[in-house]
Every structure is written in C-alpha cells, then in structure tokens.
Amino acid sequence: MEATVLDHPLCQHKLTLIRDVKTPGSLFRRVIEELGLILAVEGTRHLPTEPVAVETPLERTQGRRMLPLDPVLVPVLRAGLGLLPSFLQLIPTAKVGHLGLYRDHDSLVPVPYYRNFPPLLDQRIVFVLDPMLATGGSASEAVRQLKAAGAKNITLCSVIAAPEGITRLQADHPDLRIVVCALDRELNDKAYILPGLGDAGDRLFGTL
Ligand code: PRP
Ligand code: URA
C-alpha cells in the first residue's frame, strides 16, 4: 500500500524543532506529542464508523460513531511511548498493547523483550506507534507479531521514515497502512536516519 507522507506545514515546523540537537528533552517530548496529535488525526482517517441517531436540542438527526469494539494502540517500546498520550487524548477508550523491541547495535535485528496485547485483536483496528522507521526491521517485527496474534487491520504511525524502511515494510506487509510526518533522505552506515533527529528513545527519556 502507498505510504502517506503528511508534509504538513505544522509538521515541518515542529520537525525542525526536534531535529535541532540543542532542543532540550522537555521540549523534545512536548513536540513529539504535538506531532502525535497530527498523526492521530491523519492515521485514523479510515477508522470505520457506523450510523447512529442523535437528538439535538432542535431535531433528530443522523450521526456516526466508532464501532463498539475499541481500537488498539501499540507503542513500540521505548520511543513509541512518546506518541501514546496524544493518541489516547483523541481516542480515550482505546485499548493499549505494549511491545518491547530494541535494535541490536551490531546486527540491527530487533530483539523482542516484552509483549502484552489486549484480546480480540482480530476484530479491532490496530495502530502501531513508533516515531522512527529506519531499516523497518522493528516495525516489520511488530506487525508480524500482531498478525500472529490475529490482527488484520493495522496502521503504522511514525514521525520520520527512511525510504529503506518504507520499502522493507511494503515488501514484508503489503496490506499495512503507513502514515508518517516526513520522509527523510537515507540511512547512514549505522542505520540512523539522515538528516533525522538522532536516537528518539534516548532523547525522549534522557538516556543519551
Ligand atoms: C528505535 C526506534 C524504532 C527502531 C527503528 O528503537 O524507536 O523502534 O529504532 O529502527 P529500525 O527501523 O531500523 O528497526 P531502539 O531500538 O533504539 O529502541 P528504544 O526505542 O528503546 O531506544
Ligand atoms: N532509531 C532512532 O531512534 N533513530 C534513528 O535514526 C534510527 C533508529
């Protein structure tokens, strides 16, 4: 499926703030949350709804509402946690699954270390949250695990993607919907995104 790159002026402005190496962690976290709000709006564009009657103070009309079974948000630990509050702000009834993965520094292969998914994944709309899509290894593994647990309708929401990561995901999971704020140039020889913003998890949590 074609990836959606938002390229919105507000995304561009906020991305410039978090790309800046001088931006302190407190501001970095806040701006990631602001970008998370934009991603939550755009990432949920295809959320299915059903018709429902509603009584306004003036008349009865037809509205729409989300399906009874709430969506699932799955932040990929750690950096995905930075996007979670924004998504929960807009979808407060969402269930939250957690998936712990870290990239092995030498092999770049994602190493799973924690997993806790809510039930009925096969009937829910699932959003994978991870600000960085570099080689695509972590996101691909996250989607693989979710599909193995039954998920059928999955959207990945990321702040910055490298072309390599998009290509990898489209090959591994052609049915995956991908929404990113920006598409950067390339990966460096350590698989960091250029120009990127460095290590998102370290900058979010002060572990530099
Ligand atoms: C970062 C990021 C992604 C992954 C992207 O996590 O948050 O999960 O790297 O890289 P990939 O596309 O090449 O797999 P990291 O492994 O640094 O863990 P952290 O979030 O705990 O810092
Ligand atoms: N993970 C990050 O946090 N940043 C990158 O540039 C690549 C992977």
XYZ file of N, CA and C and ligand atoms in Angstrom:
654
model
N 0.850 -1.195 0.000
C 0.000 0.000 0.000
C 0.892 1.253 0.000
N 0.477 2.262 -0.730
C 1.228 3.529 -0.793
C 1.303 4.173 0.603
N 2.494 4.633 1.003
C 2.619 5.300 2.310
C 2.094 6.735 2.211
N 1.487 7.209 3.290
C 1.036 8.606 3.344
C 2.096 9.437 4.061
N 2.623 10.451 3.356
C 3.600 11.368 3.960
C 2.889 12.700 4.156
N 2.750 13.136 5.411
C 1.881 14.291 5.679
C 2.446 15.598 5.139
N 3.745 15.835 5.325
C 4.358 17.063 4.794
C 3.532 18.309 5.103
N 2.859 18.333 6.225
C 2.025 19.459 6.630
C 2.932 20.578 7.156
N 2.592 21.846 6.911
C 3.452 22.938 7.403
C 3.722 22.838 8.904
N 2.721 22.444 9.688
C 2.945 22.320 11.137
C 3.920 21.183 11.440
N 3.832 20.103 10.647
C 4.802 19.011 10.820
C 6.200 19.523 10.518
N 6.332 20.267 9.437
C 7.660 20.764 9.053
C 8.234 21.653 10.155
N 7.401 22.548 10.668
C 7.844 23.473 11.721
C 8.265 22.695 12.973
N 7.446 21.750 13.381
C 7.724 21.012 14.621
C 8.903 20.059 14.431
N 9.019 19.501 13.230
C 10.166 18.621 12.969
C 11.479 19.380 13.069
N 11.471 20.632 12.593
C 12.704 21.429 12.680
C 13.114 21.597 14.141
N 12.119 21.780 15.016
C 12.425 21.917 16.451
C 13.070 20.651 16.998
N 12.527 19.489 16.653
C 13.070 18.274 17.282
C 14.299 17.730 16.556
N 14.526 18.180 15.331
C 15.786 17.784 14.682
C 16.970 18.488 15.345
N 16.712 19.699 15.871
C 17.780 20.541 16.414
C 18.447 19.851 17.608
N 19.744 19.624 17.501
C 20.489 18.930 18.563
C 20.460 19.713 19.869
N 20.195 21.039 19.789
C 20.191 21.873 21.004
C 18.833 21.835 21.734
N 17.827 21.234 21.121
C 16.495 21.196 21.765
C 16.536 20.307 23.011
N 16.159 20.856 24.175
C 16.216 20.050 25.402
C 15.137 18.960 25.423
N 15.360 17.959 26.255
C 14.469 16.805 26.318
C 13.024 17.161 26.606
N 12.812 18.173 27.478
C 11.437 18.533 27.846
C 10.669 19.033 26.623
N 11.327 19.888 25.826
C 10.670 20.403 24.620
C 10.539 19.292 23.576
N 11.563 18.454 23.466
C 11.523 17.336 22.515
C 10.286 16.468 22.769
N 10.060 16.128 24.036
C 8.906 15.296 24.405
C 7.593 15.973 24.046
N 7.528 17.286 24.345
C 6.279 18.001 24.090
C 5.975 18.056 22.593
N 7.008 18.305 21.793
C 6.779 18.425 20.346
C 6.456 17.059 19.734
N 7.073 16.009 20.246
C 6.697 14.658 19.769
C 5.207 14.428 20.039
N 4.733 14.905 21.188
C 3.304 14.740 21.496
C 2.435 15.562 20.548
N 2.904 16.761 20.219
C 2.135 17.596 19.275
C 2.067 16.915 17.899
N 3.202 16.374 17.460
C 3.195 15.648 16.179
C 2.310 14.412 16.288
N 2.281 13.834 17.476
C 1.415 12.675 17.716
C -0.048 13.013 17.500
N -0.444 14.229 17.862
C -1.844 14.631 17.651
C -2.171 14.671 16.159
N -1.238 15.238 15.386
C -1.467 15.318 13.932
C -1.522 13.899 13.351
N -0.600 13.042 13.823
C -0.589 11.653 13.330
C -1.864 10.922 13.736
N -2.360 11.236 14.935
C -3.578 10.554 15.393
C -4.766 10.944 14.520
N -4.831 12.213 14.129
C -5.930 12.653 13.256
C -5.812 11.992 11.881
N -4.620 12.072 11.298
C -4.454 11.554 9.932
C -4.416 10.028 9.900
N -3.824 9.435 10.925
C -3.706 7.972 10.954
C -5.050 7.287 11.108
N -6.025 8.000 11.686
C -7.349 7.403 11.905
C -8.347 7.780 10.810
N -7.836 8.317 9.717
C -8.732 8.791 8.646
C -9.657 7.686 8.137
N -9.190 6.432 8.167
C -10.010 5.330 7.632
C -10.678 4.506 8.731
N -10.718 5.048 9.934
C -11.370 4.337 11.038
C -12.838 4.111 10.683
N -13.289 2.861 10.708
C -14.685 2.626 10.338
C -15.648 3.198 11.378
N -16.777 3.695 10.913
C -17.814 4.213 11.807
C -19.153 3.629 11.364
N -20.152 3.770 12.241
C -21.488 3.284 11.898
C -22.491 4.410 12.141
N -23.623 4.371 11.426
C -24.618 5.434 11.622
C -25.321 5.290 12.968
N -25.690 6.429 13.546
C -26.430 6.408 14.810
C -27.335 7.647 14.843
N -28.533 7.464 15.372
C -29.448 8.598 15.505
C -29.059 9.421 16.722
N -29.164 10.751 16.599
C -28.856 11.629 17.734
C -29.900 12.738 17.795
N -30.292 13.042 19.059
C -31.308 14.071 19.293
C -30.580 15.368 19.618
N -30.590 16.348 18.727
C -30.008 17.652 19.072
C -31.078 18.425 19.855
N -30.775 19.585 20.418
C -31.824 20.378 21.080
C -32.948 20.764 20.121
N -32.712 20.647 18.800
C -33.691 21.120 17.821
C -34.397 20.018 17.050
N -33.689 18.913 16.796
C -34.316 17.852 15.992
C -33.518 16.574 16.094
N -34.107 15.530 15.561
C -33.429 14.241 15.485
C -32.650 14.202 14.174
N -31.393 13.761 14.233
C -30.599 13.685 13.009
C -29.779 12.413 13.031
N -29.037 12.223 11.964
C -28.217 11.026 11.828
C -26.754 11.411 12.035
N -26.083 10.766 12.995
C -24.645 10.980 13.172
C -23.886 9.708 12.886
N -22.603 9.704 13.180
C -21.806 8.481 13.043
C -20.999 8.303 14.320
N -20.701 7.067 14.641
C -19.868 6.800 15.820
C -18.926 5.644 15.517
N -17.859 5.557 16.320
C -16.912 4.460 16.159
C -17.614 3.142 16.476
N -17.078 2.057 15.938
C -17.656 0.740 16.197
C -17.517 0.395 17.682
N -18.387 -0.481 18.194
C -18.383 -0.769 19.637
C -17.041 -1.321 20.140
N -16.353 -2.089 19.325
C -15.083 -2.658 19.791
C -13.967 -1.629 19.575
N -13.392 -1.152 20.672
C -12.441 -0.038 20.585
C -11.151 -0.418 19.854
N -10.517 0.591 19.230
C -9.228 0.345 18.580
C -8.148 0.009 19.606
N -7.032 -0.478 19.089
C -5.886 -0.814 19.937
C -4.693 0.037 19.518
N -4.023 0.608 20.509
C -2.795 1.352 20.271
C -1.641 0.502 20.771
N -0.621 0.339 19.930
C 0.524 -0.480 20.344
C 1.806 0.334 20.193
N 2.245 1.023 21.261
C 3.531 1.710 21.186
C 4.662 0.685 21.205
N 5.634 0.872 20.306
C 6.824 0.021 20.339
C 7.793 0.657 21.330
N 8.074 -0.062 22.422
C 8.952 0.463 23.477
C 10.381 0.563 22.936
N 11.050 1.625 23.386
C 10.537 2.659 24.254
C 9.929 3.839 23.513
N 10.518 4.219 22.368
C 10.213 5.525 21.793
C 8.730 5.695 21.435
N 8.049 4.599 21.130
C 6.634 4.685 20.789
C 5.795 5.256 21.920
N 6.292 5.140 23.164
C 5.558 5.702 24.303
C 5.376 7.204 24.163
N 6.286 7.856 23.445
C 6.193 9.306 23.269
C 4.954 9.725 22.495
N 4.421 8.822 21.657
C 3.233 9.151 20.847
C 1.937 8.737 21.530
N 2.035 7.898 22.557
C 0.826 7.312 23.153
C -0.133 8.347 23.765
N 0.338 9.335 24.553
C -0.609 10.263 25.187
C -1.476 10.998 24.164
N -0.921 11.350 23.025
C -1.700 12.088 22.014
C -2.810 11.204 21.447
N -2.468 9.960 21.151
C -3.490 9.056 20.609
C -4.579 8.793 21.644
N -4.177 8.660 22.909
C -5.178 8.410 23.955
C -6.039 9.639 24.198
N -5.449 10.819 23.961
C -6.239 12.045 24.118
C -7.402 12.048 23.121
N -7.131 11.602 21.882
C -8.175 11.621 20.852
C -9.053 10.374 20.875
N -8.496 9.254 21.351
C -9.297 8.010 21.434
C -9.166 7.478 22.864
N -9.845 8.145 23.810
C -9.636 7.782 25.221
C -10.086 6.372 25.565
N -10.965 5.788 24.741
C -11.442 4.434 25.066
C -10.549 3.345 24.460
N -9.496 3.750 23.744
C -8.656 2.743 23.086
C -8.038 1.801 24.110
N -7.838 0.564 23.692
C -7.051 -0.382 24.491
C -5.578 -0.163 24.131
N -4.703 -0.532 25.034
C -3.271 -0.331 24.767
C -2.531 -1.655 24.902
N -1.842 -2.026 23.826
C -0.932 -3.170 23.880
C 0.486 -2.644 23.957
N 1.388 -3.414 24.539
C 2.784 -2.981 24.617
C 3.666 -4.016 23.936
N 4.659 -3.505 23.219
C 5.621 -4.410 22.581
C 7.019 -3.849 22.803
N 7.841 -4.590 23.502
C 9.224 -4.165 23.757
C 10.157 -4.764 22.721
N 10.822 -3.873 21.965
C 11.805 -4.301 20.959
C 12.975 -3.343 21.032
N 14.180 -3.854 20.944
C 15.303 -2.930 20.725
C 16.147 -3.454 19.572
N 16.784 -2.537 18.880
C 17.640 -2.904 17.748
C 18.994 -3.321 18.273
N 19.427 -4.536 17.960
C 20.785 -4.924 18.321
C 21.751 -4.005 17.567
N 22.713 -3.409 18.329
C 23.571 -2.378 17.741
C 24.381 -2.892 16.555
N 24.808 -4.165 16.609
C 25.673 -4.677 15.528
C 24.857 -5.265 14.378
N 23.931 -6.152 14.716
C 23.195 -6.840 13.637
C 22.016 -6.013 13.130
N 21.558 -5.031 13.932
C 20.364 -4.207 13.647
C 19.075 -5.014 13.670
N 19.183 -6.261 14.078
C 17.993 -7.112 14.165
C 17.216 -6.735 15.430
N 15.874 -6.565 15.329
C 15.091 -6.220 16.527
C 15.036 -7.394 17.503
N 15.284 -7.076 18.778
C 15.260 -8.116 19.818
C 14.007 -7.896 20.675
N 13.068 -8.854 20.663
C 11.849 -8.701 21.481
C 12.156 -8.927 22.960
N 11.579 -8.097 23.868
C 11.785 -8.339 25.300
C 10.511 -8.191 26.116
N 9.427 -7.729 25.528
C 8.171 -7.640 26.284
C 7.006 -7.604 25.312
N 5.903 -8.233 25.736
C 4.731 -8.241 24.857
C 3.477 -8.454 25.686
N 2.507 -7.579 25.504
C 1.230 -7.720 26.201
C 0.148 -7.078 25.326
N -0.624 -7.924 24.626
C -1.646 -7.435 23.701
C -3.037 -7.648 24.311
N -3.977 -6.717 24.067
C -5.359 -6.932 24.517
C -6.038 -8.027 23.697
N -7.161 -8.567 24.201
C -7.859 -9.635 23.474
C -8.611 -9.108 22.241
N -9.093 -10.031 21.444
C -9.932 -9.761 20.266
C -9.219 -8.910 19.213
N -7.911 -9.114 19.072
C -7.154 -8.327 18.085
C -7.700 -8.514 16.675
N -8.238 -9.687 16.404
C -8.719 -9.978 15.046
C -9.904 -9.099 14.660
N -10.604 -8.537 15.672
C -11.791 -7.715 15.367
C -11.543 -6.224 15.573
N -10.322 -5.845 15.960
C -10.061 -4.442 16.285
C -9.161 -3.780 15.235
N -9.291 -2.456 15.136
C -8.379 -1.670 14.312
C -7.129 -1.397 15.172
N -5.967 -1.665 14.607
C -4.732 -1.594 15.395
C -3.823 -0.488 14.851
N -3.287 0.320 15.767
C -2.322 1.367 15.394
C -0.995 1.078 16.087
N 0.046 0.898 15.290
C 1.394 0.713 15.832
C 2.047 2.088 15.884
N 2.565 2.444 17.059
C 3.164 3.773 17.244
C 4.668 3.628 17.427
N 5.427 4.275 16.556
C 6.889 4.300 16.702
C 7.396 5.509 15.935
N 8.030 6.482 16.617
C 8.408 7.702 15.899
C 9.405 7.473 14.768
N 10.231 6.416 14.851
C 11.297 6.259 13.861
C 11.129 4.975 13.055
N 11.141 5.104 11.735
C 11.118 3.950 10.831
C 12.415 4.005 10.037
N 13.404 3.229 10.452
C 14.742 3.315 9.837
C 14.930 2.175 8.835
N 15.494 1.027 9.270
C 15.586 -0.113 8.337
C 14.214 -0.742 8.128
N 13.307 -0.498 9.082
C 11.989 -1.136 9.026
C 11.942 -2.455 9.782
N 13.097 -2.886 10.306
C 13.142 -4.182 10.999
C 12.207 -4.231 12.200
N 12.229 -3.175 13.032
C 11.406 -3.187 14.249
C 9.922 -3.155 13.894
N 9.544 -2.257 12.991
C 8.121 -2.150 12.622
C 7.639 -3.438 11.963
N 8.482 -4.035 11.127
C 8.086 -5.265 10.459
C 7.862 -6.377 11.482
N 8.756 -6.454 12.477
C 8.595 -7.471 13.530
C 7.338 -7.189 14.362
N 7.088 -5.913 14.657
C 5.890 -5.568 15.420
C 4.632 -6.016 14.673
N 4.586 -5.723 13.390
C 3.403 -6.094 12.589
C 3.304 -7.623 12.478
N 4.452 -8.279 12.335
C 4.440 -9.756 12.261
C 3.822 -10.344 13.535
N 4.262 -9.825 14.700
C 3.745 -10.347 15.967
C 2.253 -10.063 16.121
N 1.835 -8.874 15.694
C 0.408 -8.533 15.796
C -0.433 -9.425 14.882
N 0.064 -9.672 13.674
C -0.677 -10.551 12.759
C -0.736 -11.967 13.327
N 0.374 -12.423 13.908
C 0.393 -13.770 14.502
C -0.622 -13.864 15.642
N -0.868 -12.731 16.303
C -1.853 -12.704 17.398
C -3.267 -12.451 16.871
N -3.423 -12.333 15.551
C -4.770 -12.250 14.978
C -5.109 -10.938 14.288
N -4.303 -9.891 14.482
C -4.670 -8.575 13.936
C -4.728 -8.614 12.406
N -5.742 -7.936 11.869
C -5.939 -7.956 10.409
C -5.892 -6.564 9.802
N -6.188 -5.558 10.615
C -6.264 -4.182 10.098
C -5.277 -3.326 10.894
N -4.103 -3.079 10.299
C -3.011 -2.446 11.058
C -2.520 -1.195 10.329
N -2.328 -0.114 11.090
C -1.739 1.125 10.570
C -0.506 1.448 11.401
N 0.594 1.769 10.738
C 1.799 2.226 11.439
C 1.847 3.747 11.374
N 2.014 4.400 12.529
C 2.137 5.859 12.572
C 3.536 6.209 13.073
N 4.299 6.915 12.234
C 5.671 7.286 12.578
C 5.894 8.764 12.294
N 6.885 9.329 12.978
C 7.218 10.737 12.760
C 8.141 10.864 11.542
N 9.246 10.109 11.548
C 10.193 10.187 10.429
C 10.448 8.780 9.886
N 10.444 8.680 8.560
C 10.757 7.406 7.911
C 11.938 7.586 6.968
N 12.712 6.532 6.814
C 13.730 6.469 5.752
C 13.128 5.690 4.581
N 13.535 6.006 3.362
C 12.992 5.270 2.209
C 13.206 3.764 2.350
N 14.357 3.389 2.939
C 14.669 1.956 3.110
C 13.611 1.257 3.970
N 13.148 1.960 5.003
C 12.159 1.367 5.909
C 10.809 1.189 5.238
N 10.421 2.184 4.460
C 9.136 2.087 3.733
C 9.184 0.914 2.750
N 10.295 0.827 2.009
C 10.423 -0.249 1.005
C 10.347 -1.620 1.683
N 11.051 -1.744 2.820
C 11.054 -3.028 3.540
C 9.636 -3.394 4.008
N 8.919 -2.412 4.574
C 7.578 -2.708 5.084
C 6.604 -3.045 3.960
N 6.748 -2.336 2.844
C 5.829 -2.615 1.727
C 6.052 -4.025 1.179
N 7.328 -4.489 1.263
C 7.622 -5.854 0.805
C 7.130 -6.884 1.825
N 7.381 -6.629 3.112
C 7.021 -7.617 4.149
C 5.520 -7.649 4.419
N 4.892 -6.476 4.355
C 3.472 -6.376 4.739
C 2.731 -5.463 3.765
N 2.420 -5.961 2.556
C 1.783 -5.102 1.536
C 0.429 -4.546 1.978
N -0.194 -5.167 2.968
C -1.515 -4.721 3.428
C -1.426 -3.673 4.527
N -0.219 -3.329 4.978
C -0.056 -2.381 6.088
C -0.277 -0.949 5.612
N -1.060 -0.183 6.381
C -1.204 1.247 6.089
C -0.086 1.975 6.837
N 0.616 2.898 6.166
C 1.746 3.607 6.780
C 1.479 5.103 6.691
N 1.541 5.794 7.832
C 1.363 7.254 7.853
C 2.558 7.855 8.573
N 3.268 8.757 7.899
C 4.456 9.372 8.504
C 4.389 10.888 8.315
N 5.002 11.611 9.262
C 5.044 13.072 9.107
C 6.016 13.463 8.012
N 7.152 12.778 7.929
C 8.180 13.174 6.952
C 8.943 11.963 6.453
N 9.376 12.071 5.193
C 10.227 11.043 4.584
C 11.614 11.651 4.421
N 12.595 11.115 5.156
C 13.948 11.668 5.096
C 14.745 11.038 3.962
N 16.058 11.418 3.894
C 16.838 11.090 2.695
C 17.294 9.638 2.640
N 17.949 9.183 3.723
C 18.603 7.867 3.668
C 19.058 7.459 5.055
N 19.637 6.270 5.154
C 20.251 5.797 6.399
C 21.761 5.973 6.306
N 22.405 6.208 7.471
C 23.874 6.224 7.455
C 24.390 4.798 7.669
N 25.717 4.640 7.819
C 26.262 3.276 7.885
C 25.938 2.577 9.207
N 25.369 3.321 10.174
C 24.903 2.680 11.415
C 23.374 2.578 11.444
N 22.774 2.796 10.287
C 21.308 2.711 10.127
C 20.562 3.775 10.920
N 21.198 4.931 11.128
C 20.470 6.093 11.652
C 19.940 6.894 10.469
N 18.772 7.521 10.689
C 18.123 8.260 9.605
C 18.824 9.606 9.405
N 19.075 9.965 8.135
C 19.657 11.265 7.769
C 18.630 12.095 7.008
N 18.408 13.380 7.346
C 19.051 14.064 8.466
C 18.552 13.619 9.837
N 17.331 13.138 9.943
C 16.814 12.529 11.160
C 16.797 13.435 12.366
N 16.819 12.805 13.545
C 16.845 13.561 14.795
C 17.673 12.847 15.854
N 18.448 11.846 15.426
C 19.240 11.071 16.383
C 18.430 9.924 16.936
N 18.740 9.532 18.162
C 18.055 8.393 18.787
C 16.824 8.896 19.537
N 15.663 8.588 19.016
C 14.411 9.144 19.577
C 14.206 8.698 21.022
N 14.445 7.432 21.313
C 14.246 6.922 22.676
C 15.167 7.631 23.661
N 16.418 7.772 23.297
C 17.385 8.441 24.187
C 17.002 9.897 24.414
N 16.542 10.571 23.369
C 16.186 11.992 23.520
C 14.883 12.146 24.312
N 13.959 11.213 24.143
C 12.701 11.284 24.908
C 12.934 11.038 26.388
N 13.831 10.102 26.697
C 13.933 9.635 28.079
C 15.239 10.025 28.753
N 16.056 10.850 28.078
C 17.254 11.403 28.719
C 18.329 10.368 28.970
N 18.435 9.381 28.099
C 19.436 8.332 28.305
C 20.619 8.481 27.344
N 20.848 9.691 26.885
C 21.960 9.949 25.954
C 23.305 9.731 26.610
C 14.371 2.785 17.589
C 13.012 3.269 17.115
C 12.474 2.082 16.385
C 13.710 1.468 15.772
C 13.763 1.858 14.321
O 14.232 1.982 18.719
O 12.193 3.711 18.142
O 11.801 1.157 17.214
O 14.833 2.041 16.467
O 14.820 1.236 13.695
P 14.604 0.115 12.588
O 13.556 0.612 11.675
O 15.955 0.017 11.931
O 14.240 -1.182 13.273
P 15.516 1.450 19.525
O 15.901 0.083 19.071
O 16.613 2.482 19.502
O 14.939 1.275 20.995
P 14.427 2.397 22.016
O 13.136 2.930 21.487
O 14.274 1.646 23.283
O 15.503 3.470 22.105
N 16.180 4.761 15.720
C 16.249 6.060 16.106
O 15.826 6.408 17.218
N 16.777 6.957 15.250
C 17.236 6.599 14.030
O 17.713 7.471 13.289
C 17.178 5.242 13.654
C 16.633 4.354 14.523
